[in-house]
Coordinates of N, CA and C and ligand atoms in Angstrom, one line a residue:
X1 N 122.1 87.0 11.3 CA 123.5 85.7 12.2 C 123.6 87.2 12.9
X2 N 124.4 88.1 12.2 CA 125.0 89.1 13.0 C 124.1 89.3 14.4
X3 N 122.6 89.3 14.7 CA 122.0 89.7 15.1 C 122.4 88.6 16.4
X4 N 122.4 86.7 15.5 CA 122.4 85.8 16.9 C 123.5 86.1 17.4
X5 N 124.9 86.5 17.1 CA 126.0 86.8 17.1 C 126.7 87.9 18.0
X6 N 125.8 88.8 18.1 CA 125.4 89.9 19.0 C 124.8 89.4 20.2
X7 N 124.1 88.1 20.1 CA 123.6 88.2 21.1 C 124.3 87.4 22.2
X8 N 125.0 86.9 21.3 CA 126.1 85.0 22.0 C 127.1 85.9 23.0
X9 N 127.3 87.2 22.1 CA 128.2 87.9 23.2 C 127.9 88.7 24.4
X10 N 126.8 88.2 24.0 CA 126.1 89.5 25.5 C 125.9 88.0 26.9
X11 N 125.3 87.0 26.3 CA 125.3 85.7 27.0 C 126.5 85.3 27.4
X12 N 127.6 85.0 26.4 CA 129.2 85.0 26.9 C 129.7 85.7 28.2
X13 N 128.9 87.4 27.8 CA 129.8 88.3 29.4 C 129.4 87.9 30.1
X14 N 127.8 87.9 29.9 CA 126.9 87.1 31.5 C 127.8 85.7 32.1
X15 N 128.4 85.5 31.3 CA 128.7 83.6 31.7 C 129.9 84.5 32.4
X16 N 130.7 85.0 31.6 CA 131.9 85.1 32.3 C 131.8 85.9 33.7
X17 N 130.9 86.5 33.8 CA 131.4 87.7 35.3 C 130.5 86.7 36.1
X18 N 129.7 86.0 35.9 CA 129.0 84.8 36.5 C 130.0 84.0 37.3
X19 N 130.9 83.4 36.4 CA 131.7 82.1 36.6 C 133.2 83.0 37.4
X20 N 133.6 84.0 37.7 CA 133.8 84.8 38.9 C 133.8 84.7 39.9
X21 N 132.9 84.8 39.9 CA 131.5 84.9 41.4 C 131.5 84.4 41.9
X22 N 131.1 82.8 41.3 CA 130.9 81.7 41.7 C 132.0 80.6 41.9
X23 N 133.2 81.0 40.9 CA 134.8 80.4 41.1 C 134.9 81.2 42.9
X24 N 134.7 81.7 43.3 CA 135.3 83.3 44.4 C 134.4 82.1 45.2
X25 N 133.2 82.1 45.2 CA 131.8 81.5 46.3 C 132.6 80.0 46.8
X26 N 132.9 78.7 45.6 CA 133.4 77.8 46.4 C 134.3 77.7 46.1
X27 N 135.9 78.3 45.4 CA 136.3 79.0 47.0 C 136.4 78.9 48.4
X28 N 135.3 79.9 48.6 CA 135.1 80.3 50.2 C 134.8 79.5 50.5
X29 N 133.8 78.6 49.9 CA 133.1 77.1 51.1 C 134.5 76.6 51.2
X30 N 134.9 76.2 50.2 CA 136.2 75.0 49.9 C 137.2 75.1 52.0
X31 N 137.5 76.6 51.2 CA 138.3 76.4 52.3 C 137.4 76.8 53.9
X32 N 136.4 76.9 54.1 CA 135.3 76.8 55.5 C 135.3 75.4 55.4
X33 N 135.5 74.2 54.8 CA 135.6 73.2 55.6 C 137.0 72.9 55.4
X34 N 138.2 73.2 55.0 CA 139.7 72.8 55.4 C 140.0 74.0 56.7
X35 N 139.0 74.7 57.0 CA 138.9 75.3 58.9 C 139.2 74.6 60.3
X36 N 137.2 74.2 59.4 CA 136.8 72.9 60.2 C 137.8 71.6 60.1
X37 N 138.1 71.3 59.1 CA 139.5 70.1 59.7 C 140.6 70.6 60.6
X38 N 140.8 71.4 60.1 CA 142.4 72.3 60.8 C 142.4 72.7 62.4
X39 N 140.8 73.1 62.6 CA 140.0 73.2 63.9 C 140.3 71.9 64.6
X40 N 139.8 70.3 63.9 CA 139.5 69.5 64.6 C 141.4 69.5 65.1
X41 N 142.1 69.2 64.2 CA 142.6 68.6 64.0 C 143.8 69.4 65.2
X42 N 143.7 70.7 65.1 CA 144.4 71.3 66.4 C 144.2 71.2 67.4
X43 N 142.8 71.0 67.7 CA 141.9 70.5 69.0 C 142.6 69.0 69.7
X44 N 142.8 67.9 68.7 CA 143.2 66.9 69.1 C 144.7 67.1 69.0
X45 N 145.8 67.7 68.8 CA 147.1 68.2 69.0 C 147.3 68.3 70.4
X46 N 145.9 69.9 70.8 CA 146.4 70.2 72.1 C 146.1 69.5 73.1
X47 N 145.0 68.7 73.0 CA 144.5 67.3 73.7 C 145.3 65.9 74.0
X48 N 146.5 65.6 73.3 CA 147.8 65.1 73.0 C 148.9 66.4 74.1
X49 N 148.7 67.0 73.6 CA 149.9 67.8 74.4 C 149.4 68.2 75.7
X50 N 148.0 68.1 76.5 CA 147.6 68.2 77.3 C 148.2 66.9 78.2
X51 N 147.8 65.4 77.5 CA 148.1 64.4 78.0 C 149.8 63.9 78.3
X52 N 150.2 64.6 77.2 CA 151.7 64.5 77.6 C 152.5 65.4 78.5
X53 N 151.3 66.4 78.8 CA 152.2 67.1 80.2 C 152.3 66.5 81.2
X54 N 151.0 66.3 81.6 CA 150.3 65.4 82.6 C 150.7 64.0 83.2
X55 N 151.0 63.2 81.7 CA 152.1 62.6 81.8 C 153.9 62.8 82.6
X56 N 153.9 64.3 82.2 CA 155.4 64.5 82.6 C 155.1 64.3 84.4
X57 N 154.2 65.4 84.9 CA 154.5 65.5 85.9 C 154.0 64.7 86.6
X58 N 153.5 63.7 86.3 CA 153.3 62.5 87.1 C 154.7 61.3 87.1
X59 N 155.9 61.6 85.9 CA 156.9 61.1 86.1 C 157.6 62.0 87.3
X60 N 157.8 63.3 87.1 CA 158.6 64.6 87.8 C 157.8 64.0 89.5
X61 N 156.6 63.6 89.6 CA 156.4 63.1 91.0 C 156.9 61.8 91.8
X62 N 157.0 61.4 90.5 CA 157.5 59.3 90.7 C 159.0 59.7 91.1
X63 N 159.7 60.3 90.6 CA 161.5 61.2 90.8 C 161.4 61.3 92.0
X64 N 161.1 62.3 92.3 CA 160.9 62.9 93.7 C 160.9 61.6 94.5
X65 N 159.2 60.7 94.3 CA 159.9 59.5 95.4 C 161.0 58.5 95.4
X66 N 161.3 58.6 93.8 CA 162.6 57.8 94.1 C 164.1 58.3 94.8
X67 N 163.7 60.0 94.9 CA 165.3 60.0 95.2 C 165.0 60.5 96.6
X68 N 163.3 60.6 97.4 CA 163.4 60.2 98.4 C 163.9 59.1 99.2
X69 N 163.4 57.6 98.2 CA 163.4 56.6 98.6 C 165.6 56.6 98.5
X70 N 165.9 56.8 97.8 CA 167.6 56.4 98.1 C 167.7 57.1 99.2
X71 N 167.1 58.3 99.3 CA 168.2 59.1 100.4 C 167.6 58.4 102.0
X72 N 166.4 57.4 101.6 CA 165.8 57.1 102.7 C 166.4 55.9 103.0
X73 N 166.8 55.0 102.4 CA 167.7 54.2 102.1 C 169.5 53.8 103.0
X74 N 170.0 55.3 102.5 CA 171.2 55.5 102.9 C 171.0 55.6 104.3
X75 N 170.1 56.3 104.7 CA 169.9 57.2 106.0 C 170.2 55.6 106.9
X76 N 169.2 54.0 106.1 CA 169.3 52.9 106.8 C 170.4 52.1 106.4
X77 N 171.1 52.3 105.7 CA 172.1 52.0 105.7 C 173.6 52.3 106.7
X78 N 173.4 53.6 106.9 CA 174.3 54.5 108.0 C 174.5 53.7 109.7
X79 N 172.6 52.6 109.8 CA 172.2 52.7 111.0 C 172.3 51.2 110.8
X80 N 172.6 50.2 110.0 CA 172.8 48.8 109.7 C 173.8 48.7 110.5
X81 N 173.5 47.4 110.9 CA 174.5 46.8 112.8 C 174.8 45.5 111.7
X82 N 174.4 45.0 110.9 CA 175.1 43.4 109.8 C 175.1 43.8 108.9
X83 N 176.2 42.4 108.1 CA 176.3 42.7 106.7 C 175.4 42.2 106.2
X84 N 174.5 40.7 106.8 CA 173.1 40.8 105.7 C 172.2 41.9 105.7
X85 N 172.2 43.0 106.7 CA 171.1 43.7 106.5 C 171.9 44.9 105.7
X86 N 173.0 44.9 105.9 CA 174.4 45.8 104.4 C 173.5 45.7 103.8
X87 N 174.0 44.3 103.0 CA 173.5 43.9 101.7 C 172.3 44.1 100.8
X88 N 171.4 43.5 102.1 CA 169.7 43.8 101.7 C 169.6 46.0 101.3
X89 N 169.7 46.6 102.3 CA 169.4 47.7 101.6 C 170.6 48.5 101.1
X90 N 171.6 47.5 100.8 CA 171.9 48.5 99.5 C 171.6 48.0 98.2
X91 N 170.7 47.2 98.2 CA 170.1 46.4 97.1 C 169.0 47.0 96.3
X92 N 168.3 47.8 98.2 CA 166.9 48.4 97.7 C 167.3 49.5 97.3
X93 N 168.9 50.1 97.8 CA 169.4 51.4 96.7 C 169.8 51.6 95.9
X94 N 170.1 50.6 95.5 CA 170.3 50.4 93.8 C 169.3 50.2 93.2
X95 N 168.4 49.6 93.5 CA 167.0 49.7 92.9 C 166.4 51.1 92.4
X96 N 166.3 51.7 94.2 CA 166.0 53.2 93.5 C 166.6 54.0 92.9
X97 N 168.0 54.0 92.2 CA 169.2 54.0 91.9 C 168.5 54.3 90.6
X98 N 168.4 53.1 90.5 CA 167.7 52.4 88.8 C 166.8 53.3 88.5
X99 N 165.8 53.6 89.1 CA 164.5 53.6 88.3 C 164.7 55.4 88.3
X100 N 165.3 55.8 89.5 CA 165.6 57.0 89.5 C 166.8 57.8 88.0
X101 N 166.8 56.8 87.5 CA 167.8 56.9 85.8 C 166.5 56.8 85.2
X102 N 166.5 55.4 85.1 CA 165.2 55.2 84.1 C 164.2 56.8 83.7
X103 N 163.8 57.2 85.2 CA 161.9 58.0 85.4 C 163.4 59.2 84.2
X104 N 164.6 59.4 84.7 CA 165.4 61.0 83.8 C 165.3 61.0 83.3
X105 N 165.3 59.4 82.5 CA 166.0 59.4 80.8 C 164.3 59.3 80.0
X106 N 163.3 59.4 80.2 CA 161.9 59.0 80.3 C 161.7 61.0 80.4
X107 N 161.9 61.7 81.7 CA 161.6 62.8 81.5 C 162.0 63.7 80.6
X108 N 163.1 63.3 80.1 CA 163.9 64.0 79.4 C 162.9 63.7 77.9
X109 N 163.0 62.5 77.2 CA 162.2 62.4 76.1 C 160.7 62.9 75.9
X110 N 159.9 63.0 77.0 CA 158.6 63.6 77.6 C 159.2 65.2 76.9
X111 N 160.1 66.1 77.1 CA 160.5 67.2 77.6 C 160.6 67.7 76.6
X112 N 161.0 67.1 75.5 CA 161.2 67.0 74.1 C 160.9 67.1 72.9
X113 N 159.6 66.1 73.7 CA 158.5 65.8 72.9 C 157.2 66.6 72.9
X114 N 156.9 67.5 74.5 CA 156.6 68.4 74.5 C 156.8 69.9 73.9
X115 N 158.2 70.0 73.5 CA 158.6 71.1 72.9 C 157.9 71.4 71.7
X116 N 158.4 69.5 70.9 CA 158.0 69.6 69.7 C 156.7 69.9 69.2
X117 N 155.7 69.4 70.1 CA 154.3 69.4 69.5 C 154.1 71.2 70.0
X118 N 154.7 71.6 70.8 CA 154.3 73.4 71.4 C 154.9 74.0 69.7
X119 N 155.8 73.6 69.7 CA 156.2 74.4 68.0 C 155.5 74.4 67.1
X120 N 154.9 72.7 66.8 CA 153.5 72.5 65.9 C 152.3 72.9 65.7
X121 N 152.0 73.1 67.1 CA 150.2 73.7 67.6 C 150.9 74.9 67.3
X122 N 152.0 76.1 67.6 CA 151.6 77.0 66.9 C 152.1 77.5 65.4
X123 N 152.9 76.2 64.8 CA 153.3 76.5 63.5 C 151.2 76.3 62.7
X124 N 151.0 75.4 63.4 CA 149.3 74.9 63.1 C 148.4 76.3 63.1
X125 N 148.3 76.7 64.7 CA 147.2 77.9 64.8 C 147.5 79.0 63.8
X126 N 149.1 79.3 63.1 CA 149.9 80.3 62.4 C 148.6 80.1 61.3
X127 N 148.9 79.3 60.6 CA 148.3 78.5 59.5 C 147.0 78.4 59.6
X128 N 146.7 78.3 60.4 CA 145.2 78.7 60.3 C 144.3 79.9 60.4
X129 N 145.7 80.6 61.5 CA 144.7 82.3 61.2 C 144.3 82.7 60.0
X130 N 145.9 82.2 58.8 CA 146.3 82.7 58.1 C 144.9 83.1 57.1
X131 N 144.4 81.2 56.9 CA 143.9 81.2 56.2 C 142.2 81.7 56.8
X132 N 142.3 81.6 57.9 CA 140.9 82.5 57.8 C 140.9 83.8 58.0
X133 N 141.6 84.7 57.7 CA 141.9 85.8 57.5 C 141.5 85.5 56.3
X134 N 142.1 85.0 54.9 CA 142.0 84.7 53.7 C 140.9 85.1 53.6
X135 N 140.6 83.8 54.1 CA 138.8 83.4 53.7 C 137.5 84.4 53.9
X136 N 137.9 85.2 54.9 CA 136.7 86.2 55.2 C 137.0 87.2 54.0
X137 N 138.0 87.7 53.9 CA 138.7 88.7 52.9 C 137.9 88.1 51.7
X138 N 137.8 86.7 51.2 CA 137.3 86.5 49.9 C 136.0 86.1 50.3
X139 N 135.3 85.9 50.9 CA 134.0 86.1 51.6 C 133.4 87.5 50.9
X140 N 133.8 88.5 51.4 CA 133.7 89.5 51.7 C 133.7 90.0 50.2
X141 N 134.6 89.8 49.2 CA 135.3 90.2 47.9 C 134.0 89.7 47.1
X142 N 133.6 88.3 47.6 CA 132.6 87.7 46.4 C 131.6 88.7 46.3
X143 N 131.0 88.6 48.4 CA 129.4 89.6 48.0 C 129.2 90.4 47.2
X144 N 130.9 91.0 48.0 CA 130.5 92.5 47.4 C 130.4 92.5 45.7
X145 N 131.1 91.4 44.8 CA 131.4 91.5 43.4 C 130.0 91.2 42.9
X146 N 129.2 90.4 43.8 CA 128.1 89.5 43.6 C 127.0 90.9 43.9
X147 N 127.0 92.0 44.4 CA 125.9 92.6 44.0 C 126.7 93.4 42.8
X148 N 128.1 93.7 42.6 CA 128.0 94.8 41.5 C 127.7 93.9 40.3
X149 N 127.7 92.6 40.1 CA 127.5 92.1 39.0 C 125.9 92.1 38.4
X150 N 125.7 92.5 39.4 CA 123.6 92.1 40.0 C 123.4 93.1 38.8
X151 N 123.5 94.5 38.5 CA 123.1 95.3 38.0 C 123.8 94.9 36.5
X152 N 125.4 94.5 36.4 CA 125.1 94.6 34.7 C 124.8 93.3 34.1
X153 N 124.2 92.3 35.2 CA 123.7 91.1 34.0 C 122.2 91.5 34.0
X154 N 121.5 92.1 35.1 CA 120.7 93.0 34.4 C 119.8 92.8 33.7
X155 N 121.2 94.1 33.3 CA 121.3 95.0 32.4 C 121.7 94.1 30.8
X156 N 122.4 93.4 30.8 CA 122.4 92.6 29.8 C 121.7 91.8 29.6
X157 N 120.8 90.9 30.6 CA 119.4 90.6 29.8 C 119.0 91.4 29.6
X158 N 118.4 92.4 30.0 CA 117.8 93.4 29.1 C 118.1 93.2 27.5
X159 N 119.1 93.2 27.2 CA 119.6 93.6 25.9 C 119.4 92.3 25.3
X160 N 119.3 91.4 25.8 CA 119.5 90.0 25.3 C 118.0 89.8 24.5
X161 N 117.1 90.3 25.7 CA 115.6 89.7 25.1 C 115.3 90.9 24.8
X162 N 115.6 92.0 24.2 CA 115.4 92.4 23.0 C 116.5 92.1 21.4
X163 N 117.3 92.0 21.6 CA 117.9 91.5 20.6 C 117.4 90.2 20.4
X164 N 116.9 89.2 21.1 CA 116.0 87.7 20.9 C 115.0 87.9 20.0
X165 N 114.1 89.3 19.6 CA 113.6 89.4 19.4 C 113.8 89.7 17.8
X166 N 114.7 89.9 17.8 CA 114.9 90.0 16.1 C 115.9 88.8 15.1
X167 N 115.6 87.7 15.8 CA 115.6 86.2 15.8 C 115.2 85.7 15.3
X168 N 114.8 85.0 14.9 CA 114.1 83.8 14.2 C 113.7 82.8 15.4
X169 N 112.5 82.5 16.0 CA 112.1 81.5 17.0 C 112.9 80.0 16.9
X170 N 113.1 80.0 16.1 CA 113.4 78.4 15.1 C 115.3 78.6 15.6
X171 N 115.5 79.6 15.2 CA 117.2 80.3 16.0 C 117.1 79.9 16.9
X172 N 116.5 80.6 17.5 CA 116.3 81.1 18.9 C 116.1 79.9 19.9
X173 N 116.0 79.4 19.2 CA 115.2 77.5 20.0 C 117.0 77.1 20.1
X174 N 117.2 76.9 19.0 CA 118.7 76.0 18.5 C 119.7 76.5 19.4
X175 N 119.6 77.8 19.5 CA 121.0 78.3 20.4 C 120.7 77.7 21.8
X176 N 119.5 78.5 22.2 CA 119.4 78.1 23.6 C 119.3 76.5 24.4
X177 N 119.0 75.9 23.2 CA 119.4 74.8 23.6 C 120.2 73.9 23.5
X178 N 121.4 74.9 23.0 CA 122.7 74.2 22.6 C 123.7 74.9 24.3
X179 N 122.8 76.5 24.4 CA 124.0 77.0 25.4 C 123.4 76.2 26.4
X180 N 121.8 75.4 26.7 CA 122.0 75.5 28.5 C 123.0 73.9 28.5
X181 N 123.3 73.4 27.0 CA 124.2 71.9 26.9 C 125.6 72.1 27.6
X182 N 125.8 73.5 26.9 CA 127.5 73.6 27.6 C 127.4 75.1 27.5
X183 N 127.2 75.1 28.9 CA 126.9 76.1 29.3 C 128.4 77.1 29.4
X184 N 128.5 78.3 29.2 CA 129.8 79.1 28.9 C 130.7 78.9 28.0
X185 N 130.0 78.1 27.3 CA 130.9 77.9 25.4 C 129.9 78.8 24.5
X186 N 130.7 79.3 23.3 CA 129.9 80.1 22.4 C 129.4 78.6 21.6
X187 N 128.0 79.3 21.4 CA 126.7 78.2 20.6 C 126.7 78.1 19.2
X188 N 127.1 79.8 19.4 CA 127.8 79.7 17.3 C 128.9 80.5 17.2
X189 N 129.3 79.4 16.3 CA 130.5 79.3 16.0 C 131.2 79.7 14.3
X190 N 131.8 80.0 13.9 CA 132.1 80.8 12.9 C 132.9 78.6 11.8
X191 N 132.7 79.0 10.5 CA 133.3 78.0 9.7 C 133.8 78.9 8.5
X192 N 135.4 78.3 8.4 CA 136.3 78.7 7.0 C 136.6 77.5 7.2
X193 N 137.0 77.9 5.5 CA 137.9 76.1 4.8 C 136.8 75.0 5.2
X194 N 135.8 75.6 5.3 CA 135.1 73.8 5.2 C 135.6 73.6 6.3
X195 N 135.9 73.9 8.0 CA 136.1 73.7 8.4 C 135.1 74.1 9.6
X196 N 134.2 73.5 10.6 CA 133.8 74.6 12.3 C 135.2 74.5 12.7
X197 N 135.1 76.3 13.1 CA 136.3 76.7 14.5 C 135.5 76.5 15.6
X198 N 134.4 75.9 16.1 CA 133.9 75.5 17.2 C 134.7 73.9 17.5
X199 N 134.6 72.9 16.8 CA 135.3 71.6 17.1 C 137.0 71.3 16.7
X200 N 137.0 72.2 14.8 CA 138.1 71.7 14.4 C 137.8 70.5 13.7
X201 N 136.1 70.4 13.0 CA 136.1 68.8 12.5 C 136.0 69.9 10.9
X202 N 136.2 68.6 10.0 CA 135.6 68.9 8.8 C 134.8 69.3 8.4
X203 N 133.8 69.8 7.9 CA 132.2 69.8 7.9 C 131.6 69.4 5.9
X204 N 130.9 68.7 6.4 CA 130.2 67.5 5.2 C 130.6 68.8 4.0
X205 N 130.4 68.6 2.4 CA 131.2 69.3 1.6 C 129.1 70.2 1.7
X206 N 128.3 69.7 1.5 CA 127.4 69.8 0.9 C 126.7 70.9 2.2
X207 N 127.0 70.6 3.5 CA 127.0 71.5 4.8 C 127.8 73.4 4.2
X208 N 129.0 72.8 3.6 CA 129.7 73.9 3.9 C 129.1 75.1 3.0
X209 N 128.7 74.1 1.3 CA 127.7 75.0 0.5 C 127.0 75.9 0.7
X210 N 126.0 75.1 1.5 CA 124.8 75.6 2.0 C 125.0 76.9 2.6
X211 N 126.1 76.9 4.1 CA 126.3 77.7 4.4 C 126.8 79.0 3.7
X212 N 127.3 79.0 2.3 CA 127.9 79.9 2.3 C 127.3 80.7 0.8
X213 N 125.6 80.4 1.0 CA 125.1 80.7 0.5 C 124.2 81.3 1.1
X214 N 123.9 81.4 2.8 CA 123.7 82.2 3.9 C 122.2 82.2 3.7
X215 N 121.5 80.8 3.2 CA 119.7 81.3 3.9 C 119.3 80.1 4.1
X216 N 120.3 79.1 5.2 CA 119.6 78.0 5.5 C 120.4 78.0 7.2
X217 N 120.1 77.7 8.2 CA 120.8 77.6 9.4 C 121.3 76.4 9.5
X218 N 122.9 75.9 9.7 CA 123.0 74.9 9.7 C 123.8 74.8 10.8
X219 N 124.2 73.3 11.4 CA 124.8 72.7 12.3 C 125.7 72.2 12.1
X220 N 127.0 72.1 12.8 CA 128.4 71.2 12.8 C 127.7 69.4 12.9
X221 N 127.9 69.3 12.2 CA 127.4 67.4 12.3 C 128.1 67.2 13.8
X222 N 129.6 67.5 13.9 CA 129.9 67.3 15.1 C 130.0 67.6 16.3
X223 N 129.9 68.6 16.5 CA 129.9 69.7 17.9 C 128.2 70.0 18.3
X224 N 127.5 70.1 16.7 CA 126.0 70.7 16.7 C 125.7 71.9 16.9
X225 N 127.0 72.5 17.2 CA 126.9 74.6 17.4 C 126.4 74.7 16.0
X226 N 125.6 75.5 16.0 CA 125.5 76.8 15.2 C 126.1 77.2 14.0
X227 N 126.3 77.3 13.1 CA 127.2 77.7 11.8 C 127.1 79.0 11.4
X228 N 128.1 79.8 11.4 CA 128.1 81.5 10.5 C 129.5 80.9 9.4
X229 N 129.0 81.6 8.3 CA 130.1 81.7 7.1 C 130.9 82.9 7.4
X230 N 132.1 83.0 7.8 CA 132.6 83.9 8.1 C 133.4 84.7 7.0
X231 N 132.7 85.5 6.3 CA 133.3 86.0 5.1 C 134.4 86.3 4.8
X232 N 134.5 87.5 5.8 CA 136.2 88.5 5.8 C 137.0 87.4 6.1
X233 N 136.6 86.1 7.2 CA 138.3 85.4 6.7 C 138.3 84.9 5.4
X234 N 136.8 84.4 4.9 CA 136.9 83.7 3.3 C 138.4 84.3 2.6
X235 N 137.3 85.9 2.9 CA 138.1 87.0 1.9 C 139.8 86.8 2.2
X236 N 139.8 86.8 3.4 CA 141.7 87.0 3.6 C 142.4 85.8 3.0
X237 N 141.6 84.5 2.7 CA 142.2 83.5 2.8 C 142.4 83.2 1.1
X238 N 142.1 84.1 0.1 CA 142.0 84.1 -1.0 C 143.0 84.6 -2.2
Ligands
LIG1 ZN1 131.8 71.7 15.0

């Protein structure tokens, strides 16, 4: 049983090494997806800005036209010879004036919208750059770590293979079966005071008695993990 516990220690160490790298790789991939989304939304924001800018320049041209029209009617007004012409031209002039005022208002609104969009785009570009930098850094880290744990993992695997030879095949089979079902978790757990330390459930009294005799393989009926009787813990409780 001591060998099995030692074996488990090595296996869990391997799991721990792998988990760090695996988590980093996962984060790198998730962030890459986020970057693609950010890029897409930046592109549509830029397109939107471009459209607003072209609408602004269209309105600015229309404003010049309205201003020219207004000036032109003023000249016509000076040249008018009768009051009927005068009234008609003055009405025309008022129309140009109203158009001018409404375009000016629209231009103000468009300019405000443009400067807001420009600020947003700048913020989003900065956020993109920051995430991109972090992503590249983490990708490099994950690569270095994956390379550095390779040797450690291989060394651990060798030790595991050596220790495995000393464990009874039936026990090893059971152990590997439980490990496969619960990767990263202990497959061998201690029992004390009649309780499985893995799931903290009360064990059947006969299981606990057999376990204390230490000559049979006992598993927890609840979590299926292999049990061992923790003598030191038992003594300290006495
Ligand atoms: Zn249990």
